Structures are given as structure tokens and as C-alpha cells.
JSON list of C-alpha atoms in Angstrom, two decimals:
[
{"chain": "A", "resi": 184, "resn": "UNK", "atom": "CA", "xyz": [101.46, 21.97, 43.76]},
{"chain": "A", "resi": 185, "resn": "UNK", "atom": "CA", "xyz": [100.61, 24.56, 46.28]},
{"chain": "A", "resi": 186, "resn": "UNK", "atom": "CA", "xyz": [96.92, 25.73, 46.49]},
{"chain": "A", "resi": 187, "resn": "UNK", "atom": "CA", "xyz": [97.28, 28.46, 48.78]},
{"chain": "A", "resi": 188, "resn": "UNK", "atom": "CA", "xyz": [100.32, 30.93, 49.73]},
{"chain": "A", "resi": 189, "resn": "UNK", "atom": "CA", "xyz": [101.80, 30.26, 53.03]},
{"chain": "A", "resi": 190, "resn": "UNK", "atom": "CA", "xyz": [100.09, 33.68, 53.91]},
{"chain": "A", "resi": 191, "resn": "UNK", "atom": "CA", "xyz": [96.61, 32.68, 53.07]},
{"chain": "A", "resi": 192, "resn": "UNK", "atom": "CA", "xyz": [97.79, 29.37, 55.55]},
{"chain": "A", "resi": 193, "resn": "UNK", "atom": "CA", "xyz": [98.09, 32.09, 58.75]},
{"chain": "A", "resi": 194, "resn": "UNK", "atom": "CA", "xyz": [102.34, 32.14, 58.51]},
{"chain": "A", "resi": 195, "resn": "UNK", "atom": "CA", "xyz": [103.90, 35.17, 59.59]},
{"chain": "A", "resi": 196, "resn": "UNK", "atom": "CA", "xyz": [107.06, 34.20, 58.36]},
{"chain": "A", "resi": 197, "resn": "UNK", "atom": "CA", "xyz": [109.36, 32.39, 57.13]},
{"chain": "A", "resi": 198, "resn": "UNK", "atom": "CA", "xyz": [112.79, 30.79, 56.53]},
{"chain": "A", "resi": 199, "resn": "UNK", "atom": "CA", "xyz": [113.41, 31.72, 53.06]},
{"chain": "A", "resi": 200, "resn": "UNK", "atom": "CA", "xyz": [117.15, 30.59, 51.27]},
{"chain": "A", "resi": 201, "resn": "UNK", "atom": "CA", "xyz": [116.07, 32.14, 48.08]},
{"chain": "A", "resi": 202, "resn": "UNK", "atom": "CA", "xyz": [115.63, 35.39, 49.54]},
{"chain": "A", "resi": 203, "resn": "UNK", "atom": "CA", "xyz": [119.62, 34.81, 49.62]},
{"chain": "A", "resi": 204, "resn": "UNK", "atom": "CA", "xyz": [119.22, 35.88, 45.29]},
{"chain": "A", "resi": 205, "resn": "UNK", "atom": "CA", "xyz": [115.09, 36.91, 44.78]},
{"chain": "A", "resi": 206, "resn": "UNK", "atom": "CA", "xyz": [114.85, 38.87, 47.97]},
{"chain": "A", "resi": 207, "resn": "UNK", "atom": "CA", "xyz": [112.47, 41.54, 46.46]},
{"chain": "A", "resi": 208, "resn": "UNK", "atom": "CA", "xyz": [110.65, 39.22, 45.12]},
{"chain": "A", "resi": 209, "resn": "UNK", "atom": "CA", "xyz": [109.81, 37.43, 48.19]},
{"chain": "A", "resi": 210, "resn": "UNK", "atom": "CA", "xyz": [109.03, 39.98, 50.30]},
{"chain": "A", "resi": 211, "resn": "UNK", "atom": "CA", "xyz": [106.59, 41.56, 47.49]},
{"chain": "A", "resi": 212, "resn": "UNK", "atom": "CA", "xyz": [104.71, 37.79, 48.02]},
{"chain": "A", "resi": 213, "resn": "UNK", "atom": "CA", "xyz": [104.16, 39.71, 51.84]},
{"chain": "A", "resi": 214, "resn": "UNK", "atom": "CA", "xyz": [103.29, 43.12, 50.50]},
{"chain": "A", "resi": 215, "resn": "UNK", "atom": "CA", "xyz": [101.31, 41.82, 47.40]},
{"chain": "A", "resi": 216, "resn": "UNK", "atom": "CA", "xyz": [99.31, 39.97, 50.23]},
{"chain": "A", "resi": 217, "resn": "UNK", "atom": "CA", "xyz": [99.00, 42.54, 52.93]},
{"chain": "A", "resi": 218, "resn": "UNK", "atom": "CA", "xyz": [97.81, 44.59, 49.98]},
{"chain": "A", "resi": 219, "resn": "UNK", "atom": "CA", "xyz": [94.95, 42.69, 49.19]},
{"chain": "A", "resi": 220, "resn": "UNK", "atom": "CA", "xyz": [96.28, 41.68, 46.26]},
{"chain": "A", "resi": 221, "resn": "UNK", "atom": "CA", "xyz": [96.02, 37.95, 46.72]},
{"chain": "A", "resi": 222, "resn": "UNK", "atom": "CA", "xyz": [95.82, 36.68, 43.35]},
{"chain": "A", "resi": 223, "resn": "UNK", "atom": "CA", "xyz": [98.82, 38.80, 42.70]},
{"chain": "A", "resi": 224, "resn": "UNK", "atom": "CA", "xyz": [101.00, 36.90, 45.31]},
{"chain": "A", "resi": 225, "resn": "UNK", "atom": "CA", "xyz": [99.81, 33.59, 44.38]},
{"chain": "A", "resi": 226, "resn": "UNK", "atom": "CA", "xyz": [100.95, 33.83, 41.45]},
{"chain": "A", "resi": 227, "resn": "UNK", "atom": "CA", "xyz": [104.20, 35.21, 42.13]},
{"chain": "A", "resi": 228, "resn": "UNK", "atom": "CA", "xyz": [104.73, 32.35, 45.07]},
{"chain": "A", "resi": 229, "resn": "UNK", "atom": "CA", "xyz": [104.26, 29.76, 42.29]},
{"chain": "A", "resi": 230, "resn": "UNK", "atom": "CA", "xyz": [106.80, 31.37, 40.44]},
{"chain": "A", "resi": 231, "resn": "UNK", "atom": "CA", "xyz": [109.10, 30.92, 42.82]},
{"chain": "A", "resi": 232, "resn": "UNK", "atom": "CA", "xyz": [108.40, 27.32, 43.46]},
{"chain": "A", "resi": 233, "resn": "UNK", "atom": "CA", "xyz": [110.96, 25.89, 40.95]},
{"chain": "A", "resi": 234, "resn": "UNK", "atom": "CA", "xyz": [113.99, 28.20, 42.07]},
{"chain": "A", "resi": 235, "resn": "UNK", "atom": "CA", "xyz": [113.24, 27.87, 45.42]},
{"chain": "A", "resi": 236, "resn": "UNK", "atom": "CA", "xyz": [113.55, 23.94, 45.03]},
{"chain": "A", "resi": 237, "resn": "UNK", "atom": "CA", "xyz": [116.73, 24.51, 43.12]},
{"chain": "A", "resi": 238, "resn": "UNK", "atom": "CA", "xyz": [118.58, 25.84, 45.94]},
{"chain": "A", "resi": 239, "resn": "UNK", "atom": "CA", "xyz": [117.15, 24.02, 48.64]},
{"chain": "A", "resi": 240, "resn": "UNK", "atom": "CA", "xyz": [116.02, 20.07, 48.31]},
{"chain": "A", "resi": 241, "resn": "UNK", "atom": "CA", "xyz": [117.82, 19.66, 44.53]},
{"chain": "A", "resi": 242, "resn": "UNK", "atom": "CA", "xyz": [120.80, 21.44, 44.91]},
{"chain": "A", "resi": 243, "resn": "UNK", "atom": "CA", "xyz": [121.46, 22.86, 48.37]},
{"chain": "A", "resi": 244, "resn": "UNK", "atom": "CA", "xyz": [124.54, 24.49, 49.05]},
{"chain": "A", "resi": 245, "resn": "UNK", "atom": "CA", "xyz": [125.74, 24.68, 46.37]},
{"chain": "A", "resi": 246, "resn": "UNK", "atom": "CA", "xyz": [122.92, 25.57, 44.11]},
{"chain": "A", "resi": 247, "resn": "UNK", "atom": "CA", "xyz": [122.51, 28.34, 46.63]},
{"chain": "A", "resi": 248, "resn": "UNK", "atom": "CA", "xyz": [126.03, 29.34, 45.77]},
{"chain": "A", "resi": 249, "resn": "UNK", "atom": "CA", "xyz": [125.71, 29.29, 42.24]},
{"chain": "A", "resi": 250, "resn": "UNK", "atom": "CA", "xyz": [122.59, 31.31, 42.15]},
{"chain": "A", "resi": 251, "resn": "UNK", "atom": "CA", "xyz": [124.14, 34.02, 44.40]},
{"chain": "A", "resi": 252, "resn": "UNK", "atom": "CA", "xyz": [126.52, 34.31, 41.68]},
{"chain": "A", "resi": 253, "resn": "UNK", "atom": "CA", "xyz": [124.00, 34.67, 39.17]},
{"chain": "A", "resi": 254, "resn": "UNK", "atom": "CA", "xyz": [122.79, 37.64, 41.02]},
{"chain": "A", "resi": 255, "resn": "UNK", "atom": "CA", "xyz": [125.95, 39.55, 41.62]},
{"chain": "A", "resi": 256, "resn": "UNK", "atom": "CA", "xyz": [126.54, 38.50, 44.66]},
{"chain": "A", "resi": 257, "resn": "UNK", "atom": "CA", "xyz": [129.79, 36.63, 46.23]},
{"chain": "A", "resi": 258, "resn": "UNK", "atom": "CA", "xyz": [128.49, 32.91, 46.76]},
{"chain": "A", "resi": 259, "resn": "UNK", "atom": "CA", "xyz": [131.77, 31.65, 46.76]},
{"chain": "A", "resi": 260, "resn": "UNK", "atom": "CA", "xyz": [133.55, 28.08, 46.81]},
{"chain": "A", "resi": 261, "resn": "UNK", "atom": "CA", "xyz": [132.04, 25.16, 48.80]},
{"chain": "A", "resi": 262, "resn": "UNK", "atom": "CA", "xyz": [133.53, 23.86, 50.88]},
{"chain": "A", "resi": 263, "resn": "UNK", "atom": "CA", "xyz": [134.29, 20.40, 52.25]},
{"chain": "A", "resi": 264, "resn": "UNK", "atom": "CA", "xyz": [131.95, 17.79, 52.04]},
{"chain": "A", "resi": 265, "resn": "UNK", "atom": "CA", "xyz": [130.01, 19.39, 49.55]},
{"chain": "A", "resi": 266, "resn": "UNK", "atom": "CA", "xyz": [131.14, 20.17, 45.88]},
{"chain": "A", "resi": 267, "resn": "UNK", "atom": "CA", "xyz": [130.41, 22.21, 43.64]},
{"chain": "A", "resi": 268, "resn": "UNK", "atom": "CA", "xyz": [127.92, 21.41, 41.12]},
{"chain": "A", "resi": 269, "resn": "UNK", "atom": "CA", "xyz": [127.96, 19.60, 37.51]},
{"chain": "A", "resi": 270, "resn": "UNK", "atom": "CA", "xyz": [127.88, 21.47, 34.62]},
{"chain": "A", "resi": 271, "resn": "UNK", "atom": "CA", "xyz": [124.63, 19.91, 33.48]},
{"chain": "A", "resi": 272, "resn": "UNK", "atom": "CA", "xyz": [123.28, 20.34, 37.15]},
{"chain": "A", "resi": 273, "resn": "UNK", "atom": "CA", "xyz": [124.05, 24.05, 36.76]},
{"chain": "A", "resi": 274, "resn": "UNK", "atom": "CA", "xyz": [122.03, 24.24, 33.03]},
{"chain": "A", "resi": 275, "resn": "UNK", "atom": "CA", "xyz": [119.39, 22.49, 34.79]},
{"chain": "A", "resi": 276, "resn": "UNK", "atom": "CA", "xyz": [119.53, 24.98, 37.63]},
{"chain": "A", "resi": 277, "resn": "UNK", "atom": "CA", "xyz": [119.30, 27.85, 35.35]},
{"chain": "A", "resi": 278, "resn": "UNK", "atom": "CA", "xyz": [116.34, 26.69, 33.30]},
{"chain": "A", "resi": 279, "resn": "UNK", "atom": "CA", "xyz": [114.65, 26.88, 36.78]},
{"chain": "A", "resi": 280, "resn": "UNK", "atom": "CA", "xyz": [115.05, 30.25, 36.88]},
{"chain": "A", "resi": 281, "resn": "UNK", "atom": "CA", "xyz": [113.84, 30.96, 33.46]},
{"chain": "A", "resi": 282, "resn": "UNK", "atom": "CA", "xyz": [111.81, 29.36, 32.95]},
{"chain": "A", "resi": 283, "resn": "UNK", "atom": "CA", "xyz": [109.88, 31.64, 35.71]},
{"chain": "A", "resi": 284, "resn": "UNK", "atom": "CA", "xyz": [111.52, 35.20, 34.20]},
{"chain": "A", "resi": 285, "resn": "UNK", "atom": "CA", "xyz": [114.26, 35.50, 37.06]},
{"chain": "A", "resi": 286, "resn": "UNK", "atom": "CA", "xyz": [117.20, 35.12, 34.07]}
]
């Protein structure tokens, strides 16, 4: 687990896939922060842990995709290599997000 935000770590940025669906909610991690309102943003961050892993190392693409869907937006087909993603991959996706109050 992480102990500190990547804030309280000196970053001053980013690059940040789930932004792609939870964009508010990552940049209020920066403005919670700049805000003094650490404890706030920790929080928050480790909410975000288990989505962000979703569409990044367990998932990828096409987690990504499926998310952005989620949201509203067009994520679209994948494309060649990559396919799109089991049924029960998608369930599992979903209890990602939430479990953590995103759906």
C-alpha cells in the first residue's frame, strides 16, 4: 500500500490513465493537497488505487476502454492485438470501482 501521496513524495505531476474516466477526482488529489488538506487527498489517492490498477497493470487497454464507457464517454472497440475483455473480467473491473464509490 501507499504511505504517502505522490505529492507529499515532491511530484509535480503525473501520467495519469484514469484521469481518462475520474479526471475531477484526480486533480482534486492536487487541489486537496495544495490546500493543505493532506489527509483529505490521502485518502482520496487510496481510493483511487484499485481503479487506477484496473485500467492500467490488470486490464490495460481495454479496461481503459470499458471504463470510458462507464463514464459516458466513447472508449470504443480495441483493436488488434488486444481484445476486448471477459465478461467476468469486466464484473471484476466494476467491483473496483465500487467498491471505492466511483459506480
Amino acid at each position: 500500500m501507499i504511505k504517502s501521496s505522490f505529492l507529499f513524495s515532491g511530484c509535480v505531476g503525473g501520467i495519469c490513465a484514469l484521469a481518462n474516466v475520474l479526471g475531477q477526482e484526480v486533480c482534486d488529489i492536487h487541489h486537496l493537497y495544495h490546500a493543505g488538506k493532506h489527509e483529505e487527498a490521502k485518502l482520496l489517492q487510496h481510493r483511487l488505487i484499485a481503479p487506477n490498477t484496473a485500467v492500467t497493470r490488470k486490464y490495460g487497454v481495454p479496461g481503459l476502454k470499458q471504463a470510458m464507457e462507464w463514464f459516458g464517454f466513447y472508449g470504443g472497440r480495441t483493436r488488434s492485438p488486444l481484445q476486448p475483455l471477459k465478461k467476468d473480467d469486466v464484473e471484476k473491473m466494476r467491483q473496483d470501482f465500487c467498491d471505492n464509490g466511483f459506480l
